[in-house]
Coordinates of C-alpha atoms and ligand atoms in Angstrom, one line a residue:
M1 CA 43.6 -14.1 -51.8
Q2 CA 43.7 -17.8 -52.2
V3 CA 45.0 -18.3 -48.7
E4 CA 42.4 -16.0 -47.3
R5 CA 39.6 -17.9 -49.0
H6 CA 40.9 -21.1 -47.6
L7 CA 41.1 -19.6 -44.1
L8 CA 37.6 -18.4 -44.3
F9 CA 36.4 -21.8 -45.4
Y10 CA 38.1 -23.5 -42.5
L11 CA 36.9 -20.9 -40.1
N12 CA 33.3 -21.4 -41.2
K13 CA 33.7 -25.1 -41.0
Y14 CA 35.1 -24.8 -37.6
R15 CA 32.2 -22.6 -36.5
M16 CA 29.7 -25.0 -37.9
N17 CA 31.3 -27.9 -36.0
E18 CA 31.5 -25.8 -32.9
K19 CA 27.8 -24.9 -33.2
N20 CA 26.8 -28.5 -33.8
R21 CA 28.8 -29.7 -30.9
L22 CA 27.1 -27.1 -28.6
L23 CA 23.6 -27.9 -29.9
K24 CA 24.2 -31.6 -29.3
S25 CA 25.3 -30.8 -25.7
L26 CA 21.9 -29.2 -24.9
P27 CA 20.1 -31.3 -22.3
K28 CA 17.0 -33.4 -23.2
V29 CA 13.8 -31.8 -22.2
D30 CA 12.3 -35.0 -20.7
E31 CA 15.4 -35.7 -18.6
C32 CA 15.4 -32.2 -17.2
I33 CA 11.7 -32.5 -16.3
A34 CA 12.2 -35.8 -14.6
V35 CA 15.0 -34.4 -12.4
L36 CA 13.1 -31.3 -11.6
R37 CA 9.9 -33.2 -10.7
G38 CA 11.9 -35.2 -8.2
D39 CA 13.4 -32.1 -6.6
P40 CA 11.5 -31.2 -3.4
E41 CA 12.5 -27.6 -3.8
V42 CA 10.6 -27.2 -7.0
Q43 CA 7.0 -26.3 -6.1
A44 CA 5.4 -25.8 -9.5
P45 CA 2.8 -27.5 -11.7
Q46 CA 4.2 -29.9 -14.3
R47 CA 3.1 -27.5 -17.1
I48 CA 5.1 -24.6 -15.7
I49 CA 8.2 -26.8 -15.3
K50 CA 7.8 -28.0 -18.9
T51 CA 7.3 -24.5 -20.3
V52 CA 10.3 -23.1 -18.4
V53 CA 12.6 -26.0 -19.5
Q54 CA 11.6 -25.6 -23.1
E55 CA 11.9 -21.8 -23.1
T56 CA 15.3 -21.9 -21.4
I57 CA 16.7 -24.4 -23.8
D58 CA 15.1 -22.6 -26.8
R59 CA 16.8 -19.4 -25.7
E60 CA 20.1 -21.2 -25.5
R61 CA 19.7 -22.8 -28.9
E62 CA 19.0 -19.4 -30.5
A63 CA 22.0 -18.0 -28.7
I64 CA 24.2 -20.7 -30.1
L65 CA 22.9 -20.3 -33.6
G66 CA 23.3 -16.5 -33.3
C67 CA 26.8 -17.0 -32.0
N68 CA 25.9 -15.0 -28.8
H69 CA 26.5 -18.0 -26.8
E70 CA 28.9 -17.5 -23.9
G71 CA 29.1 -20.7 -21.8
G72 CA 30.6 -24.0 -22.8
E73 CA 29.0 -27.4 -22.7
W74 CA 27.1 -27.7 -19.5
S75 CA 26.1 -30.9 -17.7
L76 CA 22.6 -31.5 -16.6
A77 CA 23.6 -30.8 -13.1
E78 CA 24.8 -27.4 -14.1
W79 CA 21.6 -26.7 -15.9
I80 CA 19.3 -27.6 -13.0
P81 CA 19.9 -24.4 -10.9
I82 CA 19.2 -22.3 -13.9
F83 CA 15.9 -24.0 -14.5
K84 CA 15.1 -23.7 -10.8
K85 CA 15.7 -19.9 -10.9
N86 CA 13.6 -19.5 -14.0
I87 CA 10.8 -21.6 -12.5
A88 CA 10.8 -19.5 -9.3
R89 CA 10.6 -16.4 -11.4
K90 CA 7.7 -17.7 -13.4
M91 CA 5.8 -18.6 -10.2
L92 CA 5.9 -15.0 -9.0
P93 CA 2.8 -13.0 -9.7
N94 CA 3.0 -10.9 -12.9
F95 CA 1.4 -8.0 -11.2
R96 CA 3.7 -6.8 -8.5
R97 CA 4.3 -3.8 -6.3
V98 CA 7.4 -1.9 -7.1
I99 CA 9.4 0.8 -5.3
N100 CA 9.2 4.1 -7.2
G101 CA 12.5 5.9 -6.9
T102 CA 12.0 7.9 -10.1
G103 CA 10.7 11.0 -8.5
V104 CA 7.8 11.1 -10.9
V105 CA 4.8 11.3 -8.6
I106 CA 2.0 10.4 -11.0
H107 CA 3.9 7.8 -13.0
T108 CA 1.5 6.3 -15.5
N109 CA 3.7 3.2 -16.1
L110 CA 4.0 2.6 -12.4
G111 CA 0.2 2.9 -11.6
R112 CA -0.2 6.7 -11.4
S113 CA -1.6 7.6 -7.9
I114 CA -1.2 5.4 -4.9
L115 CA -4.0 5.4 -2.3
S116 CA -4.1 6.0 1.4
Q117 CA -4.5 3.3 4.0
T118 CA -8.1 4.3 4.5
A119 CA -8.8 4.1 0.8
T120 CA -7.1 0.7 0.4
D121 CA -9.0 -0.6 3.4
K122 CA -12.2 0.4 1.5
L123 CA -11.0 -1.5 -1.6
A124 CA -10.5 -4.6 0.4
E125 CA -13.9 -4.2 2.1
A126 CA -15.6 -3.8 -1.3
G127 CA -13.9 -7.0 -2.5
G128 CA -14.4 -9.1 0.6
Y129 CA -18.0 -8.2 1.5
Y130 CA -21.4 -7.6 -0.1
S131 CA -22.2 -3.9 -0.4
N132 CA -25.0 -1.5 -1.2
L133 CA -23.5 -0.9 -4.6
E134 CA -26.9 -0.7 -6.3
F135 CA -29.2 -1.1 -3.3
D136 CA -31.0 1.8 -1.7
L137 CA -30.8 1.2 2.1
E138 CA -33.6 3.8 2.7
T139 CA -36.3 2.2 0.5
G140 CA -34.9 -1.4 0.3
K141 CA -35.2 -1.1 -3.4
R142 CA -32.8 -1.1 -6.3
G143 CA -30.5 2.0 -6.1
S144 CA -28.0 3.6 -8.4
R145 CA -24.2 3.1 -8.0
Y146 CA -23.6 6.7 -9.2
S147 CA -25.6 8.2 -6.3
L148 CA -22.8 7.0 -3.9
V149 CA -20.4 9.8 -5.0
E150 CA -22.5 12.3 -7.0
E151 CA -23.4 14.5 -4.1
L152 CA -19.8 14.6 -2.9
V153 CA -18.4 15.5 -6.3
C154 CA -21.0 18.3 -6.7
Y155 CA -20.2 19.7 -3.3
L156 CA -16.5 19.7 -4.0
T157 CA -16.6 21.2 -7.5
G158 CA -19.7 23.4 -7.3
A159 CA -21.3 21.6 -10.2
E160 CA -25.0 20.8 -10.5
A161 CA -24.6 17.2 -11.4
A162 CA -21.9 14.6 -11.8
L163 CA -21.2 11.1 -13.3
V164 CA -18.2 8.9 -12.9
V165 CA -17.0 6.5 -15.6
N166 CA -14.0 4.2 -16.2
N167 CA -11.4 6.8 -17.0
N168 CA -11.1 10.3 -18.5
A169 CA -10.8 9.0 -22.0
A170 CA -14.1 7.3 -21.5
A171 CA -15.5 10.5 -20.0
V172 CA -14.5 12.5 -23.1
L173 CA -15.9 9.8 -25.4
I174 CA -19.3 9.4 -23.8
A175 CA -19.7 13.2 -23.4
L176 CA -19.0 13.9 -27.1
D177 CA -21.0 10.8 -28.2
T178 CA -24.0 12.2 -26.3
L179 CA -23.7 15.8 -27.2
T180 CA -22.3 16.0 -30.7
K181 CA -23.1 12.8 -32.6
N182 CA -23.2 13.7 -36.3
K183 CA -22.7 17.3 -35.4
E184 CA -19.7 19.5 -35.3
A185 CA -17.5 20.3 -32.4
I186 CA -15.1 23.2 -32.7
V187 CA -11.5 22.9 -31.2
S188 CA -8.5 25.1 -31.3
R189 CA -5.6 23.6 -33.4
G190 CA -3.3 24.3 -30.4
Q191 CA -5.4 21.9 -28.3
L192 CA -5.5 18.8 -30.5
V193 CA -3.4 16.8 -28.1
E194 CA -2.2 13.2 -27.9
I195 CA -2.0 12.1 -24.3
G196 CA 0.0 9.0 -24.8
G197 CA -0.8 5.4 -25.9
S198 CA -3.4 6.0 -28.5
F199 CA -5.5 8.7 -26.9
R200 CA -5.6 11.5 -29.4
I201 CA -8.4 14.1 -29.2
P202 CA -9.2 13.9 -33.0
D203 CA -9.4 10.1 -32.9
V204 CA -11.7 10.1 -29.8
M205 CA -13.9 12.7 -31.5
A206 CA -14.1 10.5 -34.7
K207 CA -15.0 7.5 -32.5
S208 CA -17.8 9.5 -30.8
G209 CA -19.3 10.4 -34.2
A210 CA -18.5 14.1 -33.7
R211 CA -17.2 16.0 -36.6
L212 CA -14.1 17.9 -35.7
V213 CA -13.7 21.5 -36.9
E214 CA -10.2 22.8 -36.2
V215 CA -9.8 26.5 -35.8
G216 CA -6.9 28.9 -35.3
A217 CA -3.2 28.2 -35.6
T218 CA -1.0 25.9 -33.5
N219 CA 0.2 28.8 -31.4
R220 CA -2.7 31.3 -31.6
T221 CA -6.4 30.9 -31.6
H222 CA -8.8 33.9 -31.2
L223 CA -12.5 34.2 -30.3
Y224 CA -13.3 35.3 -33.9
D225 CA -11.8 31.9 -35.1
Y226 CA -14.5 30.1 -33.2
E227 CA -17.1 32.7 -34.1
Q228 CA -16.4 32.3 -37.9
A229 CA -16.5 28.5 -37.7
I230 CA -20.0 28.3 -36.1
S231 CA -22.6 27.0 -38.4
E232 CA -26.0 25.2 -38.4
E233 CA -24.1 22.0 -37.8
T234 CA -22.2 23.2 -34.7
A235 CA -23.2 21.6 -31.4
L236 CA -20.3 22.2 -29.1
L237 CA -17.2 24.3 -28.4
L238 CA -14.5 22.2 -26.9
R239 CA -11.5 23.2 -24.9
V240 CA -8.8 20.6 -24.1
H241 CA -6.3 21.3 -21.4
T242 CA -2.8 21.0 -23.0
S243 CA -1.6 19.1 -20.0
N244 CA 1.5 17.3 -21.4
F245 CA 3.2 20.0 -23.5
R246 CA 3.8 23.7 -23.6
I247 CA 3.5 26.1 -26.5
I248 CA 5.6 29.0 -25.5
G249 CA 6.4 32.4 -27.1
F250 CA 3.8 34.2 -29.3
T251 CA 0.7 32.3 -28.1
S252 CA -2.9 32.9 -27.2
E253 CA -5.9 30.8 -26.4
V254 CA -9.5 31.9 -25.7
S255 CA -10.4 31.9 -22.0
A256 CA -13.2 29.7 -20.7
E257 CA -15.3 32.8 -19.8
D258 CA -15.1 34.2 -23.4
M259 CA -15.9 30.8 -24.9
V260 CA -18.9 30.4 -22.6
A261 CA -20.2 33.9 -23.6
L262 CA -19.8 33.0 -27.3
A263 CA -21.6 29.7 -26.8
K264 CA -24.5 31.3 -24.9
K265 CA -25.0 33.8 -27.7
N266 CA -25.2 31.0 -30.2
G267 CA -27.1 28.4 -28.2
L268 CA -24.2 26.0 -28.1
I269 CA -22.8 23.8 -25.4
T270 CA -19.2 24.2 -24.0
M271 CA -17.1 21.4 -22.8
E272 CA -13.6 21.2 -21.3
D273 CA -11.3 18.2 -21.0
L274 CA -9.2 19.2 -18.0
G275 CA -7.1 16.1 -18.0
S276 CA -5.5 16.0 -14.6
G277 CA -8.0 18.2 -13.1
S278 CA -7.2 19.3 -9.6
L279 CA -9.4 20.5 -6.8
I280 CA -6.5 22.3 -5.1
D281 CA -4.7 25.4 -6.4
F282 CA -1.1 24.2 -6.5
S283 CA 0.2 27.7 -7.2
R284 CA 0.0 28.0 -3.4
F285 CA 2.9 25.7 -3.2
G286 CA 5.0 27.4 -5.8
F287 CA 3.7 25.5 -8.8
P288 CA 2.7 27.3 -12.0
K289 CA -1.0 28.4 -12.0
E290 CA -3.3 25.7 -13.5
P291 CA -7.1 26.1 -13.4
T292 CA -8.9 24.1 -10.8
V293 CA -12.1 22.1 -11.6
Q294 CA -14.0 24.6 -9.4
E295 CA -12.7 27.6 -11.4
I296 CA -13.8 26.0 -14.8
V297 CA -17.2 25.1 -13.4
Q298 CA -17.5 28.7 -12.0
A299 CA -16.6 30.1 -15.4
G300 CA -19.8 28.5 -16.7
V301 CA -18.5 25.7 -18.8
D302 CA -21.4 23.2 -19.3
V303 CA -19.4 19.9 -19.1
V304 CA -16.0 19.3 -17.5
T305 CA -14.1 16.0 -17.5
F306 CA -11.0 15.0 -15.5
S307 CA -9.1 11.9 -14.3
G308 CA -9.5 10.3 -10.9
D309 CA -5.9 9.1 -10.7
K310 CA -3.9 12.1 -11.7
L311 CA -3.7 15.2 -9.5
L312 CA -6.9 14.2 -7.6
G313 CA -4.9 11.2 -6.2
G314 CA -7.6 8.6 -6.4
P315 CA -8.3 5.4 -8.3
Q316 CA -8.5 5.2 -12.1
A317 CA -11.8 7.0 -13.1
G318 CA -13.2 9.7 -15.3
I319 CA -15.2 12.3 -13.6
I320 CA -17.8 14.3 -15.5
V321 CA -19.3 17.4 -13.9
G322 CA -21.7 20.0 -15.2
R323 CA -25.2 21.1 -16.0
K324 CA -27.9 18.8 -14.7
D325 CA -29.8 18.5 -18.0
I326 CA -26.6 17.6 -19.9
I327 CA -25.3 15.1 -17.3
N328 CA -28.7 13.5 -17.3
R329 CA -28.5 13.0 -21.1
I330 CA -25.0 11.5 -20.7
K331 CA -26.3 9.1 -17.9
K332 CA -28.9 7.8 -20.3
N333 CA -26.4 7.0 -23.1
P334 CA -26.2 3.2 -23.5
L335 CA -22.4 3.6 -23.6
N336 CA -22.6 4.4 -19.9
R337 CA -23.3 0.8 -19.2
A338 CA -20.1 -0.2 -21.1
L339 CA -18.0 2.4 -19.5
R340 CA -19.2 2.2 -15.9
I341 CA -16.9 2.0 -12.9
D342 CA -16.8 -1.0 -10.6
K343 CA -17.3 -1.2 -6.9
F344 CA -13.6 -1.1 -6.1
T345 CA -13.2 2.3 -7.9
L346 CA -16.3 3.6 -6.3
S347 CA -15.4 2.7 -2.8
S348 CA -11.9 4.0 -2.9
L349 CA -13.0 7.1 -4.9
E350 CA -15.5 8.0 -2.2
S351 CA -12.9 7.6 0.4
V352 CA -10.4 10.0 -1.4
L353 CA -13.2 12.5 -2.1
R354 CA -14.1 12.6 1.6
E355 CA -10.5 13.6 2.4
Y356 CA -11.1 16.7 0.4
L357 CA -13.9 17.9 2.6
D358 CA -11.0 19.2 4.8
L359 CA -8.2 20.5 2.5
D360 CA -5.6 20.2 5.3
K361 CA -6.5 16.6 5.8
A362 CA -6.4 15.9 2.1
L363 CA -2.9 17.4 1.8
K364 CA -1.8 15.1 4.6
N365 CA -3.7 11.9 3.8
V366 CA -3.8 11.7 0.0
P367 CA -0.4 10.3 -1.0
T368 CA -0.2 12.1 -4.3
L369 CA -0.9 15.5 -2.6
R370 CA 1.5 14.7 0.2
M371 CA 4.3 13.7 -2.1
L372 CA 3.9 16.8 -4.3
T373 CA 3.9 19.2 -1.4
L374 CA 6.8 17.8 0.6
S375 CA 9.4 20.5 1.1
A376 CA 13.0 20.1 0.0
E377 CA 14.0 20.5 3.6
E378 CA 11.9 17.5 4.8
L379 CA 13.1 15.5 1.8
K380 CA 16.7 16.2 2.7
K381 CA 16.2 14.9 6.2
R382 CA 14.4 11.9 4.8
A383 CA 17.3 11.2 2.4
Q384 CA 19.9 11.5 5.2
R385 CA 17.9 9.1 7.3
L386 CA 17.8 6.6 4.5
A387 CA 21.4 7.0 3.5
R388 CA 22.5 6.3 7.1
R389 CA 20.4 3.2 7.2
L390 CA 21.7 1.9 3.9
T391 CA 25.3 2.6 4.7
K392 CA 24.9 0.6 7.9
K393 CA 23.3 -2.3 6.1
L394 CA 25.5 -2.4 2.9
G395 CA 28.9 -1.3 4.1
Q396 CA 31.6 -1.5 1.4
R397 CA 29.4 -3.4 -1.1
C398 CA 27.5 -0.2 -2.0
R399 CA 28.2 3.3 -1.0
S400 CA 25.2 5.6 -0.5
F401 CA 25.1 9.4 -0.2
I402 CA 22.6 12.1 -0.7
A403 CA 22.4 14.7 -3.6
P404 CA 20.0 17.3 -4.7
T405 CA 17.8 16.4 -7.7
V406 CA 14.5 17.4 -9.3
S407 CA 11.2 15.5 -9.2
R408 CA 8.4 15.7 -11.8
V409 CA 4.6 15.7 -11.3
G410 CA 4.0 13.2 -14.1
G411 CA 0.6 12.1 -15.4
G412 CA 0.9 14.7 -18.2
A413 CA 0.5 17.4 -15.6
L414 CA 2.7 20.5 -15.4
P415 CA 5.3 19.3 -17.9
E416 CA 8.7 20.8 -17.7
F417 CA 8.1 21.9 -14.1
N418 CA 11.0 20.8 -11.8
I419 CA 10.3 20.4 -8.1
A420 CA 13.4 20.6 -6.0
S421 CA 14.1 17.3 -4.3
W422 CA 16.7 15.1 -2.7
A423 CA 18.0 11.7 -3.9
I424 CA 20.0 8.8 -2.6
V425 CA 23.0 8.1 -4.9
L426 CA 23.9 4.4 -4.8
V427 CA 27.4 3.4 -5.9
P428 CA 27.8 -0.4 -6.2
S429 CA 31.4 -1.5 -5.8
T430 CA 31.1 -4.8 -7.6
M431 CA 29.1 -4.2 -10.8
T432 CA 28.4 -1.6 -13.5
L433 CA 25.6 0.8 -13.2
N434 CA 23.7 -0.8 -16.0
T435 CA 23.9 -4.3 -14.4
F436 CA 22.9 -2.8 -11.1
E437 CA 19.9 -1.1 -12.6
K438 CA 18.8 -4.3 -14.3
R439 CA 19.3 -6.4 -11.1
L440 CA 17.2 -3.9 -9.1
R441 CA 14.4 -4.4 -11.6
H442 CA 14.6 -8.2 -11.1
L443 CA 14.3 -8.1 -7.3
P444 CA 11.2 -9.8 -5.7
I445 CA 10.1 -6.2 -5.1
P446 CA 11.6 -4.3 -8.0
I447 CA 13.3 -1.0 -7.3
I448 CA 13.0 1.5 -10.1
G449 CA 15.3 4.5 -10.1
R450 CA 17.1 6.5 -12.7
I451 CA 20.6 6.8 -14.1
E452 CA 21.7 10.4 -14.5
N453 CA 25.2 11.7 -15.3
D454 CA 26.6 8.2 -14.6
R455 CA 25.0 8.1 -11.2
F456 CA 22.2 5.8 -10.0
L457 CA 19.6 7.8 -8.1
L458 CA 16.6 7.1 -6.0
D459 CA 14.5 10.3 -5.5
V460 CA 13.2 10.1 -1.9
R461 CA 10.0 12.1 -2.8
T462 CA 8.4 9.0 -4.3
L463 CA 9.8 6.6 -1.8
Q464 CA 7.4 5.8 1.1
E465 CA 8.8 5.8 4.7
R466 CA 7.3 2.3 5.1
E467 CA 9.5 1.1 2.2
F468 CA 12.8 2.1 3.9
G469 CA 13.1 -1.2 5.7
D470 CA 12.3 -3.1 2.4
L471 CA 15.0 -1.2 0.6
G472 CA 17.7 -2.3 3.0
V473 CA 16.6 -5.9 2.9
L474 CA 16.3 -6.0 -0.9
L475 CA 19.6 -4.3 -1.6
D476 CA 21.3 -6.6 0.9
E477 CA 19.9 -9.5 -0.9
L478 CA 20.9 -8.1 -4.3
F479 CA 24.6 -7.9 -3.2
D480 CA 24.5 -11.4 -1.6
T481 CA 23.2 -13.4 -4.5
G482 CA 25.5 -14.9 -7.1
A483 CA 26.9 -13.1 -10.1
N484 CA 24.7 -14.8 -12.7
S485 CA 21.4 -13.7 -11.4
D486 CA 20.8 -11.0 -14.0
Ligands
PLP501 C1 -4.7 12.1 -19.1 C2 -5.6 12.9 -20.0 C3 -6.7 12.2 -20.6 C4 -6.9 10.7 -20.4 O1 -7.3 10.4 -19.1 P1 -7.3 8.9 -18.6 O2 -7.9 9.0 -17.2 O3 -5.9 8.4 -18.6 O4 -8.2 8.2 -19.5 C5 -7.5 12.9 -21.5 N1 -7.3 14.2 -21.7 C6 -6.3 14.9 -21.1 C7 -6.2 16.4 -21.4 C8 -5.4 14.2 -20.2 O5 -4.4 14.9 -19.7

């Protein structure tokens, strides 16, 4: 006991001394800055150099204090390359393109839909030139930005009128704010969804000033549930597409047609938040049947909202379509000014919508549609091509072979639905899979894949052909740089 206590005392004392020694060995910030400023390879403003030096040393100090410290006492010369690497990293733009090898086509964290060359050209044009954003070229007078896409949206959806706002959450908010402020909106309990982040239907309704009346049970809601809940205070019947989860088993929801009939009888408005509304019936390609925007409009629903960057494959936007008198009321809501879309969105959205004028063209030219409908056969060929290329480039450093896998739609659309696909399996010979995955994320163009059953996979469905060359170069670079570049 006595001996043990003595030992512990000396051990602690030794640790304290060791920590103090390491802390003292940390380089002086000013000295480091002076050396770095004199280094022609360091191209960064003084403030960046200073911040990086301080952050790097602070991290090291915390590591020493927390006993996580691995290295010994380093000389200034040994510290310099570390600072230089960290400065170079800080000088890279924060917003960067990445290579999506996850197989999730509409990956919300990776920017949802990507745009075609035509649409991105439009974006650049809108940025680099003046435009007729709010200028009527016929009359030479002030025009409306919304008129640029309204006709197209109506043509494609069959609706009388349309309005586009910042995103679908904004579309739901402004529609409810206009139509149900201080009134009641009736929703099925099975449709009170949370989309992710903080978008929850009940919260958005509260923000809009609508009073939520929940009806039915989680798994089953019937027409009479709505009927019984209708009162003097009711303004609207709302349907929300349960896009990101499935209730299976003993379930039922009221169809759009039945809801429309009930609303008509009672002089109420119907609204549907379709989420990732699609203009194409994907069941043609073996996907589960989901209602298209056209079908919901056809069913007589008064207001329908959906996202621009989910299954539509466009830029971030919220599209509202429906009855002309109702859309006009929404247009006049002062919130519209706060939620309006900018010229970049408008220009690229128009370009994407124009592709839909010819469905075959849309399937070919809208990247989201193209990726979702690539056949397993095509994907296998693509994977073989990429594997050959990588094998040639990487040799023994990293083996690559192909394997079947499954992709996901993403964007909260068609959850649980697996799409047969092919992946490249990468087997690095010199590092663990976790290190490999981390280093891929730290490349100048990060490569994002998934680790599954102890294998690192890149699903070729979401890899673009034009990225194949980059992949080779980036992986080559990864295996060539030193071991400490984690
Ligand atoms: C995704 C989604 C939203 C939110 O759309 P954003 O365009 O991301 O704002 C709202 N409702 C449903 C049902 C959704 O699926």
